[in-house]
Amino acid sequence: EAQVTQNPRYLITVTGKKLTVTCSQNMNHEYMSWYRQDPGLGLRQIYYSMNVEVTDKGDVPEGYKVSRKEKRNFPLILESPSPNQTSLYFCASSLSLLTAKNIQYFGAGTRLSVL
Amino acid sequence: GQNIDQPTEMTATEGAIVQINCTYQTSGFNGLFWYQQHAGEAPTFLSYNVLDGLEEKGRFSSFLSRSKGYSYLLLKELQMKDSASYLCAHQGTGGFKTIFGAGTRLFVKA
């Protein structure tokens, strides 16, 4: 089954404790992206990747890191989480950047609480 | 700058037609997308427009006017399961970044 898998689904942590949210897709997609979703603000793009070893900042990259060492995986790293990073996070992937094919497929989401 | 505006909430009756509007101001354009998101779930793709005009897909249609920076999503024969948030998303020049609106929560009542 074609899917985007995020782990964990739920995470409660404390300020300053490094964490990684994993994202994996099995569709051989080139493009992957991380978003956070907050009430009233909608989805905001954190980082995106056009292909292996090619990543760039979205609109809200501060406090986050990403890597793309393999095509299928795109982990999101919070080196020193803070309470303002409490949010619902979505990973998404799409086949390519050509508009007709840039339909994004989303993972189920990771709800993160930083205390 | 880039900005997308859509109404926060709408209510409609089962069986009716509803139109959800979206306006955007951007420095480049490469596509306008609509996604549906049920509460607690991931967004799923509904429709996209890259050229002006209407795209029809079953009960859902989407319209785009690039000169006006305007799009709408039309839902016909509303069903209770259509109660969800509808997200308008703009893809800028080069296609690298996607900007989402805050979403419109649609309530379908019997």
Coordinates of N, CA and C in Angstrom, one line a residue:
Chain A
E1 N 0.8 -1.2 0.0 CA 0.0 0.0 0.0 C 0.9 1.2 0.0
A2 N 0.6 2.2 -0.9 CA 1.3 3.4 -1.0 C 1.0 4.3 0.2
Q3 N 2.1 4.7 0.9 CA 1.8 5.5 2.1 C 3.0 6.3 2.6
V4 N 2.7 7.3 3.4 CA 3.7 8.1 4.1 C 3.6 7.7 5.6
T5 N 4.6 7.3 6.2 CA 4.6 6.8 7.6 C 5.4 7.7 8.5
Q6 N 4.7 8.2 9.5 CA 5.4 9.0 10.5 C 5.4 8.3 11.8
N7 N 6.5 8.5 12.5 CA 6.6 8.0 13.9 C 7.4 8.9 14.8
P8 N 7.0 9.1 16.0 CA 5.8 8.5 16.6 C 4.6 9.3 16.3
R9 N 3.4 8.8 16.6 CA 2.1 9.6 16.4 C 1.9 10.6 17.5
Y10 N 2.3 10.2 18.7 CA 2.2 11.2 19.8 C 3.5 11.2 20.6
L11 N 3.9 12.4 21.1 CA 5.1 12.5 21.8 C 5.0 13.6 22.8
I12 N 5.3 13.3 24.1 CA 5.4 14.4 25.1 C 6.8 14.4 25.6
T13 N 7.4 15.5 25.6 CA 8.8 15.6 26.0 C 9.0 16.9 26.8
V14 N 10.3 17.1 27.2 CA 10.6 18.3 28.0 C 11.5 19.2 27.3
T15 N 11.5 20.4 27.7 CA 12.4 21.5 27.0 C 13.8 21.0 27.0
G16 N 14.4 21.1 25.8 CA 15.8 20.9 25.7 C 16.2 19.4 25.3
K17 N 15.3 18.5 25.4 CA 15.7 17.1 25.1 C 15.5 16.8 23.6
K18 N 16.6 16.6 23.0 CA 16.6 16.3 21.5 C 15.7 15.2 21.1
L19 N 15.0 15.4 20.0 CA 14.1 14.4 19.5 C 14.1 14.4 18.0
T20 N 13.7 13.2 17.5 CA 13.6 13.0 16.0 C 12.3 12.4 15.7
V21 N 11.6 13.0 14.7 CA 10.4 12.4 14.2 C 10.7 11.9 12.8
T22 N 10.4 10.6 12.6 CA 10.8 10.0 11.4 C 9.7 10.1 10.4
C23 N 10.0 10.1 9.1 CA 9.1 10.0 8.0 C 9.6 9.2 6.9
S24 N 8.8 8.3 6.4 CA 9.2 7.4 5.3 C 8.1 7.2 4.3
Q25 N 8.5 7.2 3.0 CA 7.5 7.0 2.0 C 7.9 5.9 1.1
N26 N 7.0 5.1 0.6 CA 7.3 3.9 -0.3 C 6.9 4.1 -1.7
M27 N 6.7 5.4 -2.2 CA 6.2 5.7 -3.5 C 7.3 6.2 -4.4
N28 N 8.6 6.1 -4.0 CA 9.7 6.6 -4.8 C 9.5 8.1 -5.2
H29 N 8.9 8.9 -4.3 CA 8.7 10.3 -4.5 C 10.0 11.1 -4.4
E30 N 10.2 12.1 -5.2 CA 11.4 13.0 -5.2 C 11.2 14.0 -4.1
Y31 N 10.0 14.6 -4.0 CA 9.8 15.7 -3.1 C 9.2 15.3 -1.8
M32 N 9.8 15.8 -0.7 CA 9.3 15.6 0.6 C 9.3 16.9 1.4
S33 N 8.4 17.0 2.4 CA 8.2 18.3 3.1 C 7.7 18.0 4.5
W34 N 8.1 19.0 5.4 CA 7.5 18.9 6.7 C 6.7 20.2 7.0
Y35 N 5.5 20.0 7.6 CA 4.7 21.1 8.0 C 4.3 21.0 9.5
R36 N 4.0 22.2 10.0 CA 3.4 22.2 11.4 C 2.0 22.8 11.2
Q37 N 1.1 22.4 12.0 CA -0.3 22.9 11.9 C -0.7 23.4 13.3
D38 N -1.1 24.6 13.4 CA -1.5 25.3 14.6 C -2.9 25.9 14.4
P39 N -3.7 25.9 15.4 CA -5.0 26.5 15.3 C -5.0 27.9 14.8
G40 N -5.8 28.2 13.8 CA -5.9 29.5 13.2 C -4.8 29.9 12.2
L41 N -3.8 29.1 12.2 CA -2.6 29.4 11.3 C -2.5 28.5 10.1
G42 N -3.2 27.3 10.2 CA -3.1 26.4 9.1 C -1.8 25.7 9.0
L43 N -1.5 25.1 7.9 CA -0.2 24.4 7.7 C 0.9 25.3 7.3
R44 N 2.0 25.3 8.0 CA 3.1 26.1 7.6 C 4.3 25.2 7.3
Q45 N 5.0 25.5 6.2 CA 6.1 24.6 5.8 C 7.3 24.9 6.6
I46 N 8.0 23.9 7.1 CA 9.2 24.0 7.9 C 10.4 23.8 7.0
Y47 N 10.5 22.7 6.3 CA 11.6 22.4 5.4 C 11.1 21.5 4.3
Y48 N 11.7 21.6 3.2 CA 11.4 20.7 2.1 C 12.7 20.1 1.4
S49 N 12.5 19.1 0.7 CA 13.6 18.4 0.0 C 13.2 18.1 -1.4
M50 N 14.0 18.5 -2.4 CA 13.7 18.2 -3.8 C 14.2 16.8 -4.2
N51 N 15.2 16.3 -3.5 CA 15.8 15.0 -3.8 C 16.8 14.7 -2.7
V52 N 17.5 13.5 -2.9 CA 18.5 13.1 -1.9 C 19.6 14.2 -1.8
E53 N 19.9 14.6 -0.6 CA 21.0 15.5 -0.3 C 20.6 17.0 -0.7
V54 N 19.4 17.2 -1.1 CA 18.9 18.6 -1.5 C 17.8 19.0 -0.6
T55 N 18.1 19.9 0.4 CA 17.0 20.4 1.2 C 17.0 21.9 1.3
D56 N 15.9 22.5 1.7 CA 15.9 24.0 1.8 C 14.8 24.4 2.8
K57 N 14.9 25.6 3.3 CA 14.1 26.1 4.3 C 12.7 26.5 3.8
G58 N 11.7 26.2 4.6 CA 10.3 26.7 4.3 C 10.1 28.0 5.0
D59 N 8.9 28.2 5.5 CA 8.6 29.5 6.1 C 8.9 29.6 7.6
V60 N 9.0 28.5 8.3 CA 9.2 28.5 9.7 C 10.3 27.5 10.1
P61 N 11.6 27.6 9.6 CA 12.6 26.6 9.8 C 13.3 26.7 11.2
E62 N 13.1 27.8 11.9 CA 13.9 28.1 13.1 C 13.7 27.0 14.2
G63 N 14.7 26.4 14.7 CA 14.6 25.4 15.7 C 14.5 24.0 15.2
Y64 N 14.6 23.8 13.9 CA 14.4 22.5 13.2 C 15.6 22.2 12.3
K65 N 15.9 20.9 12.2 CA 16.8 20.4 11.2 C 16.2 19.3 10.5
V66 N 16.7 19.0 9.2 CA 16.3 17.9 8.5 C 17.5 17.3 7.8
S67 N 17.3 16.1 7.3 CA 18.3 15.5 6.4 C 17.6 14.6 5.4
R68 N 18.3 14.4 4.3 CA 17.7 13.5 3.2 C 18.9 12.6 2.7
K69 N 19.2 11.6 3.4 CA 20.3 10.7 3.0 C 19.8 9.6 2.1
E70 N 18.6 9.3 2.2 CA 18.0 8.3 1.3 C 16.7 8.9 0.7
K71 N 16.3 8.4 -0.4 CA 15.1 9.0 -1.1 C 13.9 8.8 -0.2
R72 N 13.7 7.7 0.4 CA 12.5 7.4 1.1 C 12.3 8.0 2.5
N73 N 13.4 8.5 3.1 CA 13.4 9.0 4.5 C 13.7 10.4 4.6
F74 N 13.0 11.1 5.5 CA 13.1 12.6 5.6 C 12.8 12.9 7.1
P75 N 13.8 12.6 8.0 CA 13.5 12.9 9.4 C 13.6 14.3 9.8
L76 N 12.8 14.7 10.8 CA 12.7 16.1 11.3 C 13.4 16.0 12.7
I77 N 14.4 16.9 12.9 CA 15.1 16.9 14.2 C 14.9 18.2 14.9
L78 N 14.6 18.0 16.2 CA 14.5 19.2 17.1 C 15.6 19.0 18.1
E79 N 16.7 19.8 17.9 CA 17.9 19.7 18.7 C 17.6 20.1 20.2
S80 N 16.9 21.1 20.4 CA 16.6 21.6 21.7 C 15.1 22.1 21.7
P81 N 14.2 21.2 21.9 CA 12.8 21.6 21.8 C 12.4 22.7 22.8
S82 N 11.5 23.5 22.4 CA 10.9 24.5 23.3 C 9.4 24.5 23.3
P83 N 8.7 25.0 24.3 CA 7.3 24.9 24.3 C 6.6 25.5 23.1
N84 N 7.2 26.5 22.4 CA 6.5 27.0 21.2 C 6.6 26.1 20.0
Q85 N 7.2 24.9 20.2 CA 7.2 23.9 19.1 C 6.2 22.8 19.4
T86 N 5.4 23.0 20.4 CA 4.2 22.2 20.6 C 3.2 22.4 19.5
S87 N 2.9 21.3 18.7 CA 2.2 21.5 17.5 C 1.8 20.1 17.0
L88 N 1.1 20.1 15.9 CA 0.8 18.9 15.1 C 1.6 19.0 13.9
Y89 N 2.4 17.9 13.6 CA 3.4 17.9 12.5 C 3.0 16.9 11.5
F90 N 3.1 17.3 10.2 CA 2.8 16.5 9.1 C 4.0 16.4 8.1
C91 N 4.3 15.2 7.7 CA 5.2 15.0 6.7 C 4.4 14.7 5.4
A92 N 4.9 15.2 4.3 CA 4.2 14.9 3.0 C 5.2 14.6 1.9
S93 N 4.8 13.9 0.9 CA 5.7 13.7 -0.3 C 4.9 13.8 -1.5
S94 N 5.6 14.1 -2.6 CA 5.0 14.1 -3.9 C 6.0 13.6 -5.0
L95 N 5.4 13.2 -6.1 CA 6.2 12.6 -7.2 C 7.3 13.5 -7.6
S96 N 7.0 14.8 -8.0 CA 8.0 15.7 -8.5 C 7.4 17.1 -8.4
L97 N 8.2 18.1 -8.9 CA 7.8 19.5 -8.7 C 7.0 20.0 -9.9
L98 N 6.8 19.2 -10.9 CA 5.9 19.6 -12.0 C 4.5 19.7 -11.4
T99 N 3.8 20.8 -11.6 CA 2.6 21.0 -11.0 C 1.6 19.9 -11.0
A100 N 1.4 19.3 -12.2 CA 0.4 18.2 -12.3 C 0.8 17.0 -11.4
K101 N 2.0 16.9 -11.1 CA 2.4 15.7 -10.3 C 2.8 16.1 -8.8
N102 N 2.6 17.4 -8.5 CA 3.0 17.8 -7.2 C 1.8 17.7 -6.2
I103 N 1.0 16.7 -6.4 CA 0.0 16.4 -5.4 C 0.7 15.8 -4.2
Q104 N 0.4 16.4 -3.1 CA 1.2 15.9 -1.9 C 0.3 14.9 -1.1
Y105 N 1.0 13.9 -0.7 CA 0.4 12.8 0.1 C 1.0 13.0 1.6
F106 N 0.1 13.0 2.5 CA 0.4 13.3 3.9 C 0.5 12.1 4.8
G107 N 1.4 12.1 5.7 CA 1.4 11.1 6.8 C 0.3 11.4 7.8
A108 N 0.1 10.5 8.7 CA -1.0 10.6 9.7 C -0.8 11.7 10.7
G109 N 0.4 12.2 10.8 CA 0.6 13.3 11.8 C 1.3 12.9 13.0
T110 N 2.0 13.8 13.6 CA 2.7 13.6 14.9 C 2.3 14.7 15.8
R111 N 1.6 14.4 16.9 CA 1.2 15.4 17.9 C 2.3 15.5 19.0
L112 N 3.0 16.7 19.0 CA 4.1 16.9 19.9 C 3.7 17.9 21.0
S113 N 4.0 17.5 22.2 CA 3.9 18.5 23.3 C 5.2 18.6 24.0
V114 N 5.7 19.9 24.1 CA 7.0 20.2 24.8 C 6.6 20.9 26.1
L115 N 7.0 20.3 27.2 CA 6.7 20.9 28.5 C 7.8 21.7 29.1
Chain B
G1 N 5.0 39.8 -0.5 CA 4.7 38.7 0.4 C 3.7 37.8 -0.1
Q2 N 3.5 36.7 0.6 CA 2.5 35.7 0.2 C 1.5 35.6 1.2
N3 N 0.2 35.6 0.8 CA -0.9 35.5 1.7 C -2.1 34.8 1.1
I4 N -2.7 33.9 1.8 CA -3.9 33.3 1.3 C -5.0 33.5 2.3
D5 N -6.2 33.9 1.8 CA -7.3 34.2 2.7 C -8.5 33.3 2.3
Q6 N -9.1 32.7 3.3 CA -10.4 31.9 3.1 C -11.2 32.1 4.3
P7 N -12.5 31.9 4.2 CA -13.4 32.1 5.4 C -13.1 31.0 6.4
T8 N -13.3 31.4 7.7 CA -12.9 30.5 8.8 C -13.9 29.4 8.9
E9 N -15.2 29.7 8.8 CA -16.2 28.7 9.0 C -17.4 28.9 8.0
M10 N -18.0 27.8 7.6 CA -19.3 27.9 6.8 C -20.2 26.8 7.3
T11 N -21.5 27.0 7.1 CA -22.5 26.0 7.5 C -23.4 25.9 6.3
A12 N -23.7 24.6 5.9 CA -24.6 24.4 4.8 C -25.5 23.2 5.1
T13 N -26.5 23.0 4.3 CA -27.5 21.9 4.6 C -27.3 20.7 3.7
E14 N -27.5 19.6 4.2 CA -27.3 18.3 3.4 C -28.1 18.4 2.1
G15 N -27.5 18.1 1.0 CA -28.1 18.1 -0.3 C -27.9 19.4 -1.1
A16 N -27.5 20.4 -0.4 CA -27.3 21.8 -1.0 C -25.9 21.9 -1.7
I17 N -25.7 23.1 -2.2 CA -24.4 23.4 -2.9 C -23.7 24.5 -2.0
V18 N -22.4 24.3 -1.9 CA -21.7 25.4 -1.1 C -20.4 25.8 -1.9
Q19 N -20.1 27.0 -1.8 CA -18.9 27.5 -2.5 C -17.9 28.1 -1.5
I20 N -16.7 27.6 -1.5 CA -15.7 28.1 -0.5 C -14.7 28.9 -1.3
N21 N -14.5 30.2 -1.0 CA -13.7 31.1 -1.7 C -12.3 31.1 -1.1
C22 N -11.3 31.5 -2.0 CA -9.9 31.6 -1.6 C -9.3 32.7 -2.4
T23 N -8.7 33.6 -1.8 CA -7.9 34.7 -2.5 C -6.5 34.6 -2.1
Y24 N -5.6 35.0 -3.0 CA -4.2 34.9 -2.7 C -3.4 36.0 -3.3
Q25 N -2.4 36.4 -2.7 CA -1.5 37.5 -3.2 C -0.1 36.9 -3.1
T26 N 0.5 36.7 -4.3 CA 1.8 36.1 -4.3 C 2.7 36.7 -5.4
S27 N 4.0 36.4 -5.3 CA 4.9 37.0 -6.3 C 5.1 36.1 -7.5
G28 N 4.6 34.9 -7.5 CA 4.7 33.9 -8.6 C 3.6 32.9 -8.5
F29 N 3.3 32.2 -9.5 CA 2.3 31.2 -9.5 C 2.6 30.0 -10.3
N30 N 2.4 28.8 -9.7 CA 2.6 27.6 -10.3 C 1.5 26.5 -10.1
G31 N 0.4 26.9 -9.5 CA -0.7 26.0 -9.2 C -1.4 26.3 -8.0
L32 N -2.7 26.0 -8.0 CA -3.6 26.2 -6.8 C -4.3 24.9 -6.5
F33 N -4.1 24.5 -5.2 CA -4.6 23.2 -4.8 C -5.7 23.3 -3.8
W34 N -6.6 22.3 -3.7 CA -7.5 22.2 -2.6 C -7.3 20.8 -2.0
Y35 N -7.3 20.9 -0.6 CA -7.2 19.6 0.2 C -8.4 19.6 1.1
Q36 N -8.8 18.4 1.5 CA -9.8 18.2 2.5 C -9.1 17.6 3.7
Q37 N -9.5 18.0 4.9 CA -9.0 17.5 6.1 C -10.1 17.3 7.2
H38 N -10.4 16.0 7.5 CA -11.3 15.7 8.5 C -10.6 15.8 9.9
A39 N -11.4 16.1 10.9 CA -10.8 16.4 12.2 C -9.9 15.3 12.7
G40 N -8.7 15.6 13.1 CA -7.8 14.6 13.6 C -7.1 13.7 12.5
E41 N -7.3 14.1 11.3 CA -6.7 13.3 10.2 C -5.8 14.1 9.3
A42 N -5.1 13.4 8.4 CA -4.2 14.1 7.5 C -5.0 14.8 6.4
P43 N -4.5 15.8 5.8 CA -5.1 16.4 4.6 C -5.0 15.4 3.4
T44 N -6.1 15.4 2.6 CA -6.1 14.6 1.4 C -6.4 15.5 0.2
F45 N -5.8 15.2 -1.0 CA -5.9 16.0 -2.2 C -7.3 15.9 -2.7
L46 N -7.8 17.1 -3.1 CA -9.2 17.1 -3.8 C -9.0 17.6 -5.3
S47 N -8.4 18.7 -5.5 CA -8.4 19.3 -6.8 C -7.3 20.3 -7.0
Y48 N -6.9 20.5 -8.2 CA -5.9 21.6 -8.5 C -6.3 22.3 -9.8
N49 N -5.8 23.5 -9.9 CA -5.9 24.3 -11.1 C -4.6 25.0 -11.4
V50 N -4.2 24.9 -12.7 CA -3.0 25.6 -13.1 C -3.3 26.7 -14.1
L51 N -4.4 26.4 -14.9 CA -4.9 27.4 -15.9 C -6.3 28.0 -15.4
D52 N -6.7 29.1 -15.9 CA -7.9 29.7 -15.6 C -9.1 28.8 -16.0
G53 N -10.1 28.8 -15.2 CA -11.3 28.1 -15.6 C -11.8 27.1 -14.5
L54 N -12.7 26.3 -14.9 CA -13.3 25.3 -14.0 C -12.8 23.9 -14.2
E55 N -12.5 23.2 -13.2 CA -12.1 21.8 -13.2 C -13.1 21.0 -12.4
E56 N -13.8 20.1 -13.1 CA -14.8 19.3 -12.4 C -14.4 17.9 -12.2
K57 N -14.8 17.5 -11.0 CA -14.4 16.1 -10.5 C -15.5 15.6 -9.7
G58 N -16.5 15.0 -10.3 CA -17.6 14.4 -9.5 C -18.4 15.5 -8.8
R59 N -18.6 15.4 -7.5 CA -19.4 16.4 -6.8 C -18.6 17.6 -6.5
F60 N -17.2 17.6 -6.8 CA -16.4 18.7 -6.5 C -15.9 19.4 -7.7
S61 N -15.9 20.7 -7.7 CA -15.3 21.5 -8.8 C -14.5 22.6 -8.2
S62 N -13.4 23.0 -9.0 CA -12.6 24.1 -8.5 C -12.4 25.1 -9.6
F63 N -12.4 26.3 -9.3 CA -12.3 27.4 -10.3 C -11.1 28.3 -10.0
L64 N -10.5 28.8 -11.0 CA -9.3 29.6 -10.8 C -9.4 30.8 -11.8
S65 N -9.1 32.0 -11.2 CA -8.8 33.2 -12.0 C -7.4 33.8 -11.6
R66 N -6.4 33.6 -12.4 CA -5.1 34.0 -12.0 C -5.0 35.5 -12.0
S67 N -5.7 36.2 -12.9 CA -5.6 37.7 -12.9 C -6.2 38.3 -11.7
K68 N -7.2 37.6 -11.1 CA -7.8 38.2 -9.9 C -7.3 37.5 -8.6
G69 N -6.4 36.6 -8.7 CA -5.8 35.9 -7.5 C -7.0 35.2 -6.7
Y70 N -7.8 34.5 -7.4 CA -9.0 34.0 -6.8 C -9.3 32.6 -7.3
S71 N -9.8 31.8 -6.3 CA -10.2 30.5 -6.6 C -11.4 30.1 -5.7
Y72 N -12.2 29.2 -6.2 CA -13.2 28.7 -5.3 C -13.4 27.2 -5.4
L73 N -13.9 26.5 -4.4 CA -14.2 25.1 -4.4 C -15.7 25.0 -4.3
L74 N -16.3 24.3 -5.2 CA -17.7 24.1 -5.2 C -18.1 22.6 -4.8
L75 N -18.9 22.5 -3.8 CA -19.3 21.1 -3.4 C -20.8 21.0 -3.7
K76 N -21.2 20.0 -4.5 CA -22.6 19.8 -4.8 C -23.1 18.6 -4.0
E77 N -24.5 18.6 -3.9 CA -25.1 17.5 -3.3 C -24.5 17.1 -1.9
L78 N -24.4 18.1 -1.1 CA -23.6 17.9 0.2 C -24.1 16.7 1.0
Q79 N -23.1 16.0 1.5 CA -23.4 14.9 2.4 C -22.8 15.2 3.8
M80 N -23.3 14.5 4.8 CA -22.8 14.8 6.2 C -21.3 14.5 6.2
K81 N -20.8 13.6 5.5 CA -19.4 13.2 5.5 C -18.5 14.3 4.9
D82 N -19.2 15.3 4.3 CA -18.4 16.5 3.8 C -18.0 17.5 4.8
S83 N -18.5 17.3 6.0 CA -18.1 18.1 7.2 C -16.7 17.9 7.4
A84 N -15.9 19.0 7.2 CA -14.4 18.9 7.3 C -13.8 20.3 7.1
S85 N -12.5 20.4 7.2 CA -11.9 21.6 6.8 C -11.4 21.5 5.4
Y86 N -11.4 22.6 4.7 CA -11.0 22.6 3.3 C -9.9 23.7 3.2
L87 N -8.7 23.1 2.7 CA -7.5 23.9 2.7 C -7.2 24.4 1.3
C88 N -7.0 25.6 1.1 CA -6.6 26.2 -0.2 C -5.0 26.3 -0.1
A89 N -4.3 25.9 -1.2 CA -2.9 25.9 -1.1 C -2.3 26.5 -2.4
H90 N -1.3 27.3 -2.3 CA -0.7 27.9 -3.5 C 0.7 27.4 -3.7
Q91 N 1.0 27.1 -4.9 CA 2.4 26.7 -5.2 C 3.0 27.8 -6.0
G92 N 4.2 28.3 -5.5 CA 4.8 29.5 -6.1 C 5.7 29.1 -7.3
T93 N 6.3 30.1 -7.9 CA 7.1 29.8 -9.1 C 8.3 28.9 -8.7
G94 N 8.5 27.9 -9.5 CA 9.6 27.0 -9.3 C 9.0 25.8 -8.5
G95 N 7.9 25.9 -7.9 CA 7.2 24.8 -7.3 C 7.7 24.3 -6.0
F96 N 8.8 25.0 -5.5 CA 9.4 24.5 -4.3 C 8.6 24.7 -3.0
K97 N 8.0 25.9 -2.8 CA 7.3 26.1 -1.6 C 5.8 26.1 -1.8
T98 N 5.1 25.5 -0.8 CA 3.7 25.5 -0.9 C 3.1 26.3 0.3
I99 N 2.3 27.3 0.0 CA 1.7 28.1 1.1 C 0.2 27.7 1.2
F100 N -0.2 27.3 2.5 CA -1.6 26.9 2.8 C -2.3 28.1 3.4
G101 N -3.6 28.2 3.1 CA -4.5 29.0 3.9 C -4.8 28.3 5.2
A102 N -5.4 29.1 6.1 CA -5.7 28.6 7.4 C -6.8 27.5 7.4
G103 N -7.6 27.4 6.3 CA -8.6 26.4 6.1 C -10.0 27.0 6.5
T104 N -11.0 26.4 5.8 CA -12.4 26.7 6.1 C -13.1 25.5 6.7
R105 N -13.6 25.6 7.9 CA -14.3 24.5 8.5 C -15.8 24.5 8.0
L106 N -16.2 23.5 7.3 CA -17.5 23.3 6.8 C -18.3 22.4 7.7
F107 N -19.5 22.9 8.1 CA -20.4 22.1 8.9 C -21.6 21.8 8.0
V108 N -21.9 20.5 7.8 CA -23.1 20.1 7.0 C -24.1 19.6 8.0
K109 N -25.3 20.3 8.0 CA -26.4 19.9 8.9 C -27.5 19.3 8.2
A110 N -28.2 18.4 8.9 CA -29.3 17.7 8.3 C -30.5 18.6 8.0

